[in-house]
PDB file of C-alpha atoms in Angstrom:
ATOM      1  CA  MET A   1     195.400 282.791 -23.253  1.00  0.00           C
ATOM      2  CA  LYS A   2     197.017 280.038 -25.379  1.00  0.00           C
ATOM      3  CA  LYS A   3     194.017 278.470 -25.585  1.00  0.00           C
ATOM      4  CA  ILE A   4     192.007 281.409 -27.153  1.00  0.00           C
ATOM      5  CA  ILE A   5     195.682 281.066 -29.493  1.00  0.00           C
ATOM      6  CA  ASN A   6     195.352 277.794 -29.803  1.00  0.00           C
ATOM      7  CA  TYR A   7     191.496 278.012 -30.609  1.00  0.00           C
ATOM      8  CA  SER A   8     191.807 280.884 -33.040  1.00  0.00           C
ATOM      9  CA  ILE A   9     194.268 278.430 -35.311  1.00  0.00           C
ATOM     10  CA  TYR A  10     191.811 275.931 -35.736  1.00  0.00           C
ATOM     11  CA  LEU A  11     189.497 277.887 -36.757  1.00  0.00           C
ATOM     12  CA  VAL A  12     191.633 280.210 -39.072  1.00  0.00           C
ATOM     13  CA  PHE A  13     192.319 276.918 -40.765  1.00  0.00           C
ATOM     14  CA  ILE A  14     189.044 275.596 -40.290  1.00  0.00           C
ATOM     15  CA  PHE A  15     188.107 278.782 -42.730  1.00  0.00           C
ATOM     16  CA  GLY A  16     190.791 278.293 -44.696  1.00  0.00           C
ATOM     17  CA  ILE A  17     190.683 275.144 -45.665  1.00  0.00           C
ATOM     18  CA  LEU A  18     186.501 275.230 -46.723  1.00  0.00           C
ATOM     19  CA  GLY A  19     187.583 278.414 -48.999  1.00  0.00           C
ATOM     20  CA  ALA A  20     190.898 276.469 -50.345  1.00  0.00           C
ATOM     21  CA  GLY A  21     188.786 273.577 -50.779  1.00  0.00           C
ATOM     22  CA  ASN A  22     186.300 274.497 -52.458  1.00  0.00           C
ATOM     23  CA  LEU A  23     188.168 276.670 -55.038  1.00  0.00           C
ATOM     24  CA  ALA A  24     190.355 273.751 -55.562  1.00  0.00           C
ATOM     25  CA  TYR A  25     187.193 271.873 -55.782  1.00  0.00           C
ATOM     26  CA  THR A  26     186.036 273.935 -58.429  1.00  0.00           C
ATOM     27  CA  GLU A  27     189.414 274.015 -60.191  1.00  0.00           C
ATOM     28  CA  PHE A  28     189.447 270.372 -60.563  1.00  0.00           C
ATOM     29  CA  LEU A  29     185.657 270.650 -62.194  1.00  0.00           C
ATOM     30  CA  HIS A  30     186.005 273.876 -64.496  1.00  0.00           C
ATOM     31  CA  GLU A  31     190.261 273.692 -65.217  1.00  0.00           C
ATOM     32  CA  GLY A  32     191.322 277.657 -65.420  1.00  0.00           C
ATOM     33  CA  THR A  33     189.363 278.822 -62.847  1.00  0.00           C
ATOM     34  CA  CYS A  34     192.568 279.211 -60.524  1.00  0.00           C
ATOM     35  CA  PRO A  35     196.500 280.381 -62.189  1.00  0.00           C
ATOM     36  CA  LYS A  36     198.568 278.251 -62.277  1.00  0.00           C
ATOM     37  CA  LEU A  37     202.182 278.288 -60.170  1.00  0.00           C
ATOM     38  CA  GLY A  38     204.574 276.691 -63.634  1.00  0.00           C
ATOM     39  CA  VAL A  39     201.415 273.845 -64.224  1.00  0.00           C
ATOM     40  CA  ILE A  40     199.902 273.336 -60.635  1.00  0.00           C
ATOM     41  CA  PRO A  41     196.871 275.494 -59.338  1.00  0.00           C
ATOM     42  CA  ALA A  42     197.653 277.682 -57.256  1.00  0.00           C
ATOM     43  CA  CYS A  43     194.676 276.867 -55.230  1.00  0.00           C
ATOM     44  CA  TYR A  44     195.642 272.659 -55.545  1.00  0.00           C
ATOM     45  CA  ILE A  45     199.461 274.062 -53.315  1.00  0.00           C
ATOM     46  CA  ILE A  46     197.235 277.116 -51.114  1.00  0.00           C
ATOM     47  CA  PHE A  47     194.921 274.161 -49.975  1.00  0.00           C
ATOM     48  CA  GLY A  48     197.799 271.603 -49.711  1.00  0.00           C
ATOM     49  CA  CYS A  49     199.825 274.326 -47.746  1.00  0.00           C
ATOM     50  CA  LEU A  50     197.051 274.548 -45.094  1.00  0.00           C
ATOM     51  CA  LEU A  51     196.341 270.607 -45.144  1.00  0.00           C
ATOM     52  CA  ILE A  52     199.643 269.739 -44.095  1.00  0.00           C
ATOM     53  CA  PRO A  53     200.379 272.830 -41.513  1.00  0.00           C
ATOM     54  CA  PHE A  54     196.541 271.937 -39.920  1.00  0.00           C
ATOM     55  CA  VAL A  55     197.788 268.010 -39.420  1.00  0.00           C
ATOM     56  CA  ALA A  56     201.289 268.933 -37.425  1.00  0.00           C
ATOM     57  CA  HIS A  57     199.023 271.248 -35.703  1.00  0.00           C
ATOM     58  CA  ILE A  58     196.512 269.077 -34.241  1.00  0.00           C
ATOM     59  CA  PHE A  59     198.930 266.316 -33.123  1.00  0.00           C
ATOM     60  CA  ASN A  60     201.311 269.060 -32.273  1.00  0.00           C
ATOM     61  CA  LYS A  61     204.313 267.677 -34.120  1.00  0.00           C
ATOM     62  CA  GLY A  62     206.943 269.513 -36.612  1.00  0.00           C
ATOM     63  CA  LYS A  63     207.074 273.326 -36.270  1.00  0.00           C
ATOM     64  CA  VAL A  64     209.123 273.886 -38.663  1.00  0.00           C
ATOM     65  CA  ILE A  65     206.526 271.763 -41.035  1.00  0.00           C
ATOM     66  CA  TYR A  66     204.520 273.911 -39.826  1.00  0.00           C
ATOM     67  CA  PHE A  67     206.141 276.869 -40.252  1.00  0.00           C
ATOM     68  CA  LEU A  68     207.496 275.773 -44.230  1.00  0.00           C
ATOM     69  CA  PHE A  69     204.211 275.560 -45.560  1.00  0.00           C
ATOM     70  CA  THR A  70     202.408 278.627 -44.006  1.00  0.00           C
ATOM     71  CA  LEU A  71     205.396 280.677 -45.046  1.00  0.00           C
ATOM     72  CA  VAL A  72     205.589 279.138 -48.861  1.00  0.00           C
ATOM     73  CA  ALA A  73     201.534 279.946 -48.977  1.00  0.00           C
ATOM     74  CA  LEU A  74     202.428 283.268 -47.070  1.00  0.00           C
ATOM     75  CA  ALA A  75     204.950 284.124 -50.381  1.00  0.00           C
ATOM     76  CA  ILE A  76     202.572 283.027 -52.839  1.00  0.00           C
ATOM     77  CA  ALA A  77     199.708 285.340 -50.978  1.00  0.00           C
ATOM     78  CA  THR A  78     201.680 287.870 -50.811  1.00  0.00           C
ATOM     79  CA  TYR A  79     202.906 287.440 -54.772  1.00  0.00           C
ATOM     80  CA  ALA A  80     199.664 286.842 -55.817  1.00  0.00           C
ATOM     81  CA  THR A  81     198.163 290.242 -53.380  1.00  0.00           C
ATOM     82  CA  MET A  82     200.836 292.453 -54.973  1.00  0.00           C
ATOM     83  CA  GLY A  83     200.276 291.196 -58.913  1.00  0.00           C
ATOM     84  CA  GLN A  84     196.194 291.693 -58.694  1.00  0.00           C
ATOM     85  CA  LEU A  85     197.181 295.458 -56.677  1.00  0.00           C
ATOM     86  CA  LEU A  86     199.432 296.069 -59.583  1.00  0.00           C
ATOM     87  CA  GLY A  87     197.383 294.672 -62.216  1.00  0.00           C
ATOM     88  CA  ASN A  88     199.502 292.433 -63.408  1.00  0.00           C
ATOM     89  CA  ILE A  89     197.562 289.297 -61.638  1.00  0.00           C
ATOM     90  CA  GLN A  90     194.065 288.014 -61.400  1.00  0.00           C
ATOM     91  CA  CYS A  91     193.725 286.073 -58.740  1.00  0.00           C
ATOM     92  CA  PRO A  92     190.416 284.069 -58.753  1.00  0.00           C
ATOM     93  CA  LYS A  93     187.437 286.341 -57.455  1.00  0.00           C
ATOM     94  CA  MET A  94     184.705 286.424 -54.443  1.00  0.00           C
ATOM     95  CA  GLU A  95     180.727 286.251 -56.376  1.00  0.00           C
ATOM     96  CA  ASN A  96     181.103 289.967 -54.784  1.00  0.00           C
ATOM     97  CA  GLY A  97     184.647 290.669 -56.438  1.00  0.00           C
ATOM     98  CA  PHE A  98     186.957 290.559 -54.145  1.00  0.00           C
ATOM     99  CA  PRO A  99     189.830 288.663 -55.109  1.00  0.00           C
ATOM    100  CA  MET A 100     190.617 285.248 -53.176  1.00  0.00           C
ATOM    101  CA  CYS A 101     193.930 286.254 -53.150  1.00  0.00           C
ATOM    102  CA  TYR A 102     193.874 288.959 -50.169  1.00  0.00           C
ATOM    103  CA  ILE A 103     191.383 286.643 -48.361  1.00  0.00           C
ATOM    104  CA  SER A 104     194.820 284.105 -48.714  1.00  0.00           C
ATOM    105  CA  PHE A 105     197.255 286.480 -47.440  1.00  0.00           C
ATOM    106  CA  GLY A 106     194.759 287.304 -44.218  1.00  0.00           C
ATOM    107  CA  ILE A 107     194.659 283.734 -43.362  1.00  0.00           C
ATOM    108  CA  PHE A 108     198.645 282.683 -43.552  1.00  0.00           C
ATOM    109  CA  PHE A 109     199.462 285.920 -41.875  1.00  0.00           C
ATOM    110  CA  SER A 110     197.180 284.923 -39.454  1.00  0.00           C
ATOM    111  CA  LEU A 111     198.506 281.776 -38.761  1.00  0.00           C
ATOM    112  CA  VAL A 112     201.994 282.611 -38.692  1.00  0.00           C
ATOM    113  CA  THR A 113     201.577 285.045 -36.118  1.00  0.00           C
ATOM    114  CA  LEU A 114     199.593 283.557 -34.351  1.00  0.00           C
ATOM    115  CA  LYS A 115     201.656 280.563 -34.416  1.00  0.00           C
ATOM    116  CA  ILE A 116     204.683 283.063 -33.278  1.00  0.00           C
ATOM    117  CA  LEU A 117     202.417 284.225 -30.325  1.00  0.00           C
ATOM    118  CA  GLN A 118     201.314 281.187 -29.152  1.00  0.00           C
ATOM    119  CA  GLY A 119     205.448 280.007 -28.716  1.00  0.00           C
ATOM    120  CA  ARG A 120     205.869 282.909 -26.535  1.00  0.00           C
ATOM    121  CA  LYS A 121     205.524 282.757 -22.945  1.00  0.00           C
ATOM    122  CA  ILE A 122     202.070 284.996 -21.696  1.00  0.00           C
TER     123      ILE A 122
END
């Protein structure tokens, strides 16, 4: 079961890194694609919050680093999701109109949950 959880974490990371990387690249080419947190586009922060814990997971180092970055990103995604639902924030959308902050929320919620399950004796 632990192997399934470990591979699931890798799959979620790969999905997230590809999606956030594409969005960060689009923001780099066309400024204004992502909402900003202060002066930094949120998609850059989310991308970093995927890359750093991914490296920590690969080398099986730093659960503190893993949880610090995934929980920061989960807080951002939760804030954006709530803002989108309430109409206060406009998250970047997929071509079909689906808000990407919902996907970020699902990714980071999954990463936190899977890592907790991985640490338990199953």
